[in-house]
Coordinates of C-alpha atoms in Angstrom, one line a residue:
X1 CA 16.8 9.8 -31.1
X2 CA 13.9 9.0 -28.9
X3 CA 14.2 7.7 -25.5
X4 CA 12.3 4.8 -24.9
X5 CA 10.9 4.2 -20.7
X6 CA 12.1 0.5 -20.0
X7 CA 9.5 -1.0 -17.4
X8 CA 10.3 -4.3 -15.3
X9 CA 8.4 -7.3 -15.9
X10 CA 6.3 -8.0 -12.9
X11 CA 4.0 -10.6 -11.8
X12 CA 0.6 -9.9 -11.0
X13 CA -0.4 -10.1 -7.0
X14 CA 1.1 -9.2 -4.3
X15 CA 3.4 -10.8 -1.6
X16 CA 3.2 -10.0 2.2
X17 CA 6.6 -9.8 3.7
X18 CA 7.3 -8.7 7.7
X19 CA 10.0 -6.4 8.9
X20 CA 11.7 -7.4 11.9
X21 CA 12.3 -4.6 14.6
X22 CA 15.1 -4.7 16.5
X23 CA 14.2 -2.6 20.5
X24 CA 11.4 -1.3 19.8
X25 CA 8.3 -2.3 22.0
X26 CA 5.7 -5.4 21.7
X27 CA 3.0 -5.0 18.6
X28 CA -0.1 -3.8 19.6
X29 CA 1.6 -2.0 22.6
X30 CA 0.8 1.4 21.0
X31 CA -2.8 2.8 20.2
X32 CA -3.9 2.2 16.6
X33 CA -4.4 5.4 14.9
X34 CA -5.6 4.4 12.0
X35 CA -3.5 6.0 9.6
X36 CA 0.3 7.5 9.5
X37 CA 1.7 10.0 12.1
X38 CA 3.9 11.9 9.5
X39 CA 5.4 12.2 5.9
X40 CA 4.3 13.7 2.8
X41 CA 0.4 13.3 1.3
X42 CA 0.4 12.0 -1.9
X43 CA -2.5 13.5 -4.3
X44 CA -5.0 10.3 -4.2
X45 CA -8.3 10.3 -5.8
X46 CA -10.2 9.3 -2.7
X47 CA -13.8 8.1 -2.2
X48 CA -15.7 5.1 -1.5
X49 CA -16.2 2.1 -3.8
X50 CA -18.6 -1.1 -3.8
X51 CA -16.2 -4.0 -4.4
X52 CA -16.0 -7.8 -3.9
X53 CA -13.6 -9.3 -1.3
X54 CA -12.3 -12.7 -1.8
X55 CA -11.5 -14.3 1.1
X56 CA -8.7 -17.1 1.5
X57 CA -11.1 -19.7 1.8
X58 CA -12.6 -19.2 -1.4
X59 CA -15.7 -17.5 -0.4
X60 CA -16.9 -13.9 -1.3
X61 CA -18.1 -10.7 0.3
X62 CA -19.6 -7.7 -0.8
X63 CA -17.8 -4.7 0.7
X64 CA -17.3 -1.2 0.5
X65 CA -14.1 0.1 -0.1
X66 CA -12.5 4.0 0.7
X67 CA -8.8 5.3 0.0
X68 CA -8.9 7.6 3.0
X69 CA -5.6 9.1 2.3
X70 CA -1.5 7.6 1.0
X71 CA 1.6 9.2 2.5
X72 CA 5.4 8.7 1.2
X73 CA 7.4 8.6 4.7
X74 CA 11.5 8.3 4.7
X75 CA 13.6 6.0 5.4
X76 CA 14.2 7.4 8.9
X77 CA 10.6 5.6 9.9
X78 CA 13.0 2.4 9.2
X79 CA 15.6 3.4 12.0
X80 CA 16.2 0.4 14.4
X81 CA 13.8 -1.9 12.0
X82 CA 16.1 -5.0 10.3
X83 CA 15.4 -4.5 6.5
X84 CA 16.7 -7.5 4.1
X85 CA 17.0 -8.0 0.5
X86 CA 15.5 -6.4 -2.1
X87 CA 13.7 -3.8 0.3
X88 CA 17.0 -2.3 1.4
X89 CA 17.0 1.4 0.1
X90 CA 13.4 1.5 -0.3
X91 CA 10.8 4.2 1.3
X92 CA 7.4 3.1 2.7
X93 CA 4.1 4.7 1.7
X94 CA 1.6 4.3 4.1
X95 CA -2.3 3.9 2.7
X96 CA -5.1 4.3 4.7
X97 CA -8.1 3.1 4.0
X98 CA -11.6 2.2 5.4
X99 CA -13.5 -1.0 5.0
X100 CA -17.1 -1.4 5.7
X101 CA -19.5 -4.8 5.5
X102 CA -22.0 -3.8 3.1
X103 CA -23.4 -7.7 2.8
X104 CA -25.2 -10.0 4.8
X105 CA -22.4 -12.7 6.1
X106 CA -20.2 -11.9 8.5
X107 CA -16.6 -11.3 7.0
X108 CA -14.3 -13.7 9.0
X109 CA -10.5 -12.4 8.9
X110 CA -11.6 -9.0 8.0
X111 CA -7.7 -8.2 7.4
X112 CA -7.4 -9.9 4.4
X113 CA -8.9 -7.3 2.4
X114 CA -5.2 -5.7 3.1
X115 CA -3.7 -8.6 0.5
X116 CA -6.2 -7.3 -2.4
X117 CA -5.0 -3.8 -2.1
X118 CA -1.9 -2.8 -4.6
X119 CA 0.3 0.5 -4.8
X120 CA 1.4 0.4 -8.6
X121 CA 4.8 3.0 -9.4
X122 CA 5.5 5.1 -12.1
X123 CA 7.8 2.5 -13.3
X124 CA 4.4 0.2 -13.0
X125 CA 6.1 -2.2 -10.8
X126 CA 3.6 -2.7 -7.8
X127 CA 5.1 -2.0 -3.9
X128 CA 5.8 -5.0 -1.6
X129 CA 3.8 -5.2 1.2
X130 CA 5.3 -5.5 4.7
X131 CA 4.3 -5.9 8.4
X132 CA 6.3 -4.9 11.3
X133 CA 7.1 -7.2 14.2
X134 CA 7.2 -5.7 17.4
X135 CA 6.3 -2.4 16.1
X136 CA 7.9 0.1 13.5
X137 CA 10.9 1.5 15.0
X138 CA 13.2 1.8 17.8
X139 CA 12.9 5.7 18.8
X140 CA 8.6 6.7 17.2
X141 CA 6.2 7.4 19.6
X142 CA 3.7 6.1 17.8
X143 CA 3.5 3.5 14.9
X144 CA 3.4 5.1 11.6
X145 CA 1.4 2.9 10.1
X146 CA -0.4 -0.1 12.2
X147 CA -2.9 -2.6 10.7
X148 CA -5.7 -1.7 12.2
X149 CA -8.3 -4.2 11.3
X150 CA -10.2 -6.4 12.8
X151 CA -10.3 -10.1 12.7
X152 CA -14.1 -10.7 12.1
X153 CA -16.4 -7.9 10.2
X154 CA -20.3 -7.8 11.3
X155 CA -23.1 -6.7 8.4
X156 CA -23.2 -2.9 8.4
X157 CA -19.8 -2.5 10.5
X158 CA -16.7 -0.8 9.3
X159 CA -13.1 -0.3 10.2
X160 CA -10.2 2.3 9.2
X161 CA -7.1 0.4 8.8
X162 CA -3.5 1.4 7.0
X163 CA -0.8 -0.9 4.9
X164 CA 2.9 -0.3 4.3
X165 CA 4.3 -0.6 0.8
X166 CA 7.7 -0.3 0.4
X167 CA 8.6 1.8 -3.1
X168 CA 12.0 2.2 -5.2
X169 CA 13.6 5.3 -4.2
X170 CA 12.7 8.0 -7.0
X171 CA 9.8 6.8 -8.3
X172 CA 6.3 7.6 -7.3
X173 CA 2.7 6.3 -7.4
X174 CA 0.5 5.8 -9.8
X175 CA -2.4 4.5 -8.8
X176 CA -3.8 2.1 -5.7
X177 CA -6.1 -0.7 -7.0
X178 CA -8.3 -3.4 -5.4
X179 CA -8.2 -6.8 -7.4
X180 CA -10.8 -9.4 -7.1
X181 CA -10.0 -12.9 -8.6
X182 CA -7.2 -13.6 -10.7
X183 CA -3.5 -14.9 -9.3
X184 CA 0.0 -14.7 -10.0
X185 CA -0.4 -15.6 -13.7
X186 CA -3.9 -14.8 -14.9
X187 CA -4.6 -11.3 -14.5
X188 CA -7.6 -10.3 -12.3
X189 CA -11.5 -10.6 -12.8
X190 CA -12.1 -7.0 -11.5
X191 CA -10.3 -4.2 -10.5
X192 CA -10.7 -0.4 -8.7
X193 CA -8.5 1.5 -8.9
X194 CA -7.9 5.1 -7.4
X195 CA -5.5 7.1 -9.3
X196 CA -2.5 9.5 -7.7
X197 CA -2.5 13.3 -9.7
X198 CA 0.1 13.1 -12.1
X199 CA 1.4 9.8 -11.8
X200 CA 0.1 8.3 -15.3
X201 CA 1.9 11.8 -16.8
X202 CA 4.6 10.8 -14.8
X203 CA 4.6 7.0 -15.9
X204 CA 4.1 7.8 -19.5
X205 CA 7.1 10.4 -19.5
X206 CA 9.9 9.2 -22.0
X207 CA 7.5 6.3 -23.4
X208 CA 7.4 6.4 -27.8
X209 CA 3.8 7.5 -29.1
X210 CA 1.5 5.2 -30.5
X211 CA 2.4 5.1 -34.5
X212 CA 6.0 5.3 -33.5
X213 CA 8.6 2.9 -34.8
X214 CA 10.8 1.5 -32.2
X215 CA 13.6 -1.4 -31.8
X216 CA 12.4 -4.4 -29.5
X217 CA 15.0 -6.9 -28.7
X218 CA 13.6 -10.4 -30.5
X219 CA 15.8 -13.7 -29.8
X220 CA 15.5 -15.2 -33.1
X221 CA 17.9 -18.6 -32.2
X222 CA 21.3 -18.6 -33.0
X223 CA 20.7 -19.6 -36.6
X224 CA 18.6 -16.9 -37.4
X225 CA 21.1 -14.5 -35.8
X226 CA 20.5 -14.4 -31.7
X227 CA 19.2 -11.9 -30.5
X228 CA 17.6 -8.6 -33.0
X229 CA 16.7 -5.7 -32.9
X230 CA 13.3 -5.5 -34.5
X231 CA 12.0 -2.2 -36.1
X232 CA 8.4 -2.3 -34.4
X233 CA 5.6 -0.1 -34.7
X234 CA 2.5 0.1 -32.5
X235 CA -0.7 0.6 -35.3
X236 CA -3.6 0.4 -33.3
X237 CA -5.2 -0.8 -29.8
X238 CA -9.0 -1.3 -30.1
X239 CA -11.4 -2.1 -28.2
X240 CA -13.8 -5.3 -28.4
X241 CA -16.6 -6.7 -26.7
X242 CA -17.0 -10.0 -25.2
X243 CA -19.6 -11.1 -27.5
X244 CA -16.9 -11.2 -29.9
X245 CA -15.3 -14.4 -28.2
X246 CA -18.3 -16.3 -28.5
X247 CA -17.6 -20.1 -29.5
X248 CA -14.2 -20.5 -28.0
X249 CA -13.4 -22.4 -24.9
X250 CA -13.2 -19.5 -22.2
X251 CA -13.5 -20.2 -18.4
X252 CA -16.6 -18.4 -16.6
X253 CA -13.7 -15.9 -15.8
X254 CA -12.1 -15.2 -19.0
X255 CA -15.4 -15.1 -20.8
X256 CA -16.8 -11.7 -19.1
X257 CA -13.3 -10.1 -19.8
X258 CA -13.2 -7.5 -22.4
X259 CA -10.8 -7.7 -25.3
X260 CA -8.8 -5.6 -26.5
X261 CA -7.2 -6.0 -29.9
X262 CA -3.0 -4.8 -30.1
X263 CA -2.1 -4.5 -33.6
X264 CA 1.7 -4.1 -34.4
X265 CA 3.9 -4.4 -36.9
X266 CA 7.6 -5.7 -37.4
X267 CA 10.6 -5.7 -40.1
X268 CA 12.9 -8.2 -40.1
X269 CA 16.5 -6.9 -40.2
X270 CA 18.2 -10.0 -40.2
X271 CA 20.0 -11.9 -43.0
X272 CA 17.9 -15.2 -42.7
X273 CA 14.4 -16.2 -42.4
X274 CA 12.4 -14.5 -39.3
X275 CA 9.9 -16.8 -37.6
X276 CA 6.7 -14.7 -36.8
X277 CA 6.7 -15.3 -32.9
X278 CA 6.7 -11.7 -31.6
X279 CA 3.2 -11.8 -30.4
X280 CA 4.0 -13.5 -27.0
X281 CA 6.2 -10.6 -25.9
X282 CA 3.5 -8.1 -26.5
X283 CA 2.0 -6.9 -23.1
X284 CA -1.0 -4.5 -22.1
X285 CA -0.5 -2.2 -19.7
X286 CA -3.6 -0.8 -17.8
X287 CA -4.5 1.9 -15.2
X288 CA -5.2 -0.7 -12.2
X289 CA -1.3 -1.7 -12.7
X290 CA -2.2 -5.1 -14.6
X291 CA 0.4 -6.4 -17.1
X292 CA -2.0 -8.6 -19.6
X293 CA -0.3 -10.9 -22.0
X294 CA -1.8 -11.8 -25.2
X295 CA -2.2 -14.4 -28.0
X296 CA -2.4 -14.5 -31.5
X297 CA -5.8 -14.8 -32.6
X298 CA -5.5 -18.2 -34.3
X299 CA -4.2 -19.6 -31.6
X300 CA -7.7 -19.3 -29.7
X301 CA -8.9 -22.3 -30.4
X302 CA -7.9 -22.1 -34.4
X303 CA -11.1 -19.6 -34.8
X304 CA -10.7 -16.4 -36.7
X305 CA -11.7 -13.1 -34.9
X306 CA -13.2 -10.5 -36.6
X307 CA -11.9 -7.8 -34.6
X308 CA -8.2 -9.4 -34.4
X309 CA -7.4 -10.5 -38.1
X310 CA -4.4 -12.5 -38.6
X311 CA -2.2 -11.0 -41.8
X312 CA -2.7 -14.2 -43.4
X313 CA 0.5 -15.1 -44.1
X314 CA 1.7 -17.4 -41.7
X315 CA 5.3 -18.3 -43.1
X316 CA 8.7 -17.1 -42.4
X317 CA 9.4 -13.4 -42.6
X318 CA 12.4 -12.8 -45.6
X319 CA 15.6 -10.3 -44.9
X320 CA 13.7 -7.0 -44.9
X321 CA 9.9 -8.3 -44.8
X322 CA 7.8 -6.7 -42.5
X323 CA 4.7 -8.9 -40.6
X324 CA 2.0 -7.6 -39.2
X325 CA 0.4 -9.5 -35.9
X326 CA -2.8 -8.9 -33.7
X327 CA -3.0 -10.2 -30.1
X328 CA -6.0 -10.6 -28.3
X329 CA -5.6 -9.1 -24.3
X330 CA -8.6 -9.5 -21.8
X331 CA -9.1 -7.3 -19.5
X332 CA -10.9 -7.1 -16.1
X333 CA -14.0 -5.0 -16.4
X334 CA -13.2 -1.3 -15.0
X335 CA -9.5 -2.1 -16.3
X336 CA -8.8 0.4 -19.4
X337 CA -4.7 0.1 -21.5
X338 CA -3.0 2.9 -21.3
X339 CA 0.6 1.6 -22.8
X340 CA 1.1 -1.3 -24.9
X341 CA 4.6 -2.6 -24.1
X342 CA 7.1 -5.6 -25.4
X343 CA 9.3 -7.8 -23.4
X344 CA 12.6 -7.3 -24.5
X345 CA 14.8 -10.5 -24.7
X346 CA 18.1 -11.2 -22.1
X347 CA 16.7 -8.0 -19.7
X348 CA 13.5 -8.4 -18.5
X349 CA 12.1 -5.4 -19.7
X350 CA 9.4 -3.5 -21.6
X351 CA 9.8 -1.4 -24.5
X352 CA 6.6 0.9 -24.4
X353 CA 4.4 2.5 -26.4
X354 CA 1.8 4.9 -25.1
X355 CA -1.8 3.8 -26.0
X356 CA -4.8 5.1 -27.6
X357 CA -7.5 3.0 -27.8
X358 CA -10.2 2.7 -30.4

């Protein structure tokens, strides 16, 4: 039997949250070294990138942006530091990176650039952000990992800051990514990313090969049997061009996005009528960490895509009828899939499929 990687749903952005320290001194009573005091490197692809940095108030700067180096600590940088919730357990990685004003504007609140910077894990659920206050630690030295930055950025200067992300236990890092545009629901406009040796290898470890046929947990309605499991298989992810959207009713955003085309099919194992819905629980996975829903490709706008057909049939699936579906994903430019997953019903999770695209 084939042992399928499960992978949390996740939204896309990511959410600041600050650690309370219990005795340890005031913030900003230590010198800022830029980057962490100790732990273990992490094999980062390092090296500088020209990116755009939205700030808060809407406006945007051209920037250049450098992973300088990303370091797994232990939970022992947590001693005498309150930690709540969900991050209880966790270990901080410490990123260090280098920001540097490439444009012509001064960038106010030069620290924000922090907030567009993402860890994504092996299990492809992005690290949480934190902040210590009143520094990191009741017995360190030195901080292992202060923010650095400054609050206002001149043309041509730079500054080396580093960011905590707190990690599950166990699992390691992908890749870091820088996202511009995009929120919590829509995926992002842009996005750099900078991977970590070995963690897609790592990330795709236990996932079923692209051709495979595996059983996705469908909620059918309690008429139609609750919840199934659907025989699935993943037939093809290819490739598009934005041109090929032409004539429907993108946003400026959406309409420079590349698609790409998922194409699987599913066998209905029930004893009733199947309604062909499966499409909305079909998810691309992609190197900068993104999780992209799709649609079908009638549903945009009632227009017929050359590259996404539909498999005409439209009606209910019978008791051992298979349907195939195509959904249409968009993708930030400098974004490529590597999995294709499905959301299975009642637990949150994906079913994956490795992915080769076309």
């Amino acid at each position: 039997m084939r042992l399928i990687r499960h992978f949390k749903m996740t939204a896309v952005g990511a959410t600041g949250i600050a650690l309370l320290v219990g005795c340890a001194g005031a913030q900003g009573s230590v010198e800022s070294k830029g980057g962490p005091a100790s732990g273990t490197e992490l094999p980062v692809k390092a090296g500088a990138r020209e990116v755009v940095h939205a700030a808060i108030d809407g406006k945007t700067y051209e920037i250049q942006l450098a992973v300088k180096g990303l370091v797994r600590g232990s939970q022992d940088d947590l001693d005498g530091v309150r930690v709540d919730g969900d991050l209880k357990g966790k270990i901080p990685h410490y990123l260090t990176y280098e920001v540097t004003n490439t444009g012509k504007k001064k960038i106010p609140y030069a620290y924000e650039v922090f907030r567009n910077l993402a860890l994504t894990g092996t299990d492809w659920v992005p690290g949480t952000q934190v902040t210590a206050s009143g520094g990191f630690g009741t017995s360190n030295a030195s901080t292992p990992c202060e923010d650095s930055a400054p609050d206002a950025l001149a043309p041509g200067d730079s500054y080396t800051s580093c960011g905590t992300y707190m990690m599950s236990k166990g699992v390691g890092v992908m890749s870091v990514a820088h996202t511009f545009g995009g929120g919590l629901i829509s995926p992002a406009d842009q996005v750099t990313s900078w991977p970590v040796d070995g963690g897609l290898a790592t990330a795709s470890k236990g996932m079923a090969a692209q051709g495979d046929t595996i059983a996705v947990r469908w909620d059918a309605g309690k008429k139609q049997g609750g919840v199934l499991e659907l025989p699935a298989t993943l037939k093809s992810v290819r490739k598009g061009s934005p041109a090929d959207l032409a004539g429907l009713e993108l946003d400026d955003d959406q309409r420079h996005r590349t698609p790409y085309y998922v194409t699987i099919s599913y066998r209905n194992p029930g004893k009733t009528d199947l309604y062909p819905g499966q499409a909305s629980s079909v998810r691309v996975l992609t190197e900068g960490g993104q999780q992209i829903g799709g649609a079908p490709a009638l549903v945009l706008d009632g227009l017929e895509i050359a590259g996404c057909p539909s498999d005409g049939s439209g009606g209910m699936v019978p008791p051992g009828g298979k349907v195939t579906q195509c959904t249409v994903h968009l993708s930030a430019d400098g974004d490529e899939p590597v999995a294709v997953g499905f959301e299975d019903a009642d637990e949150g999770d994906l079913s994956v499929w490795r992915a080769h695209v076309s």
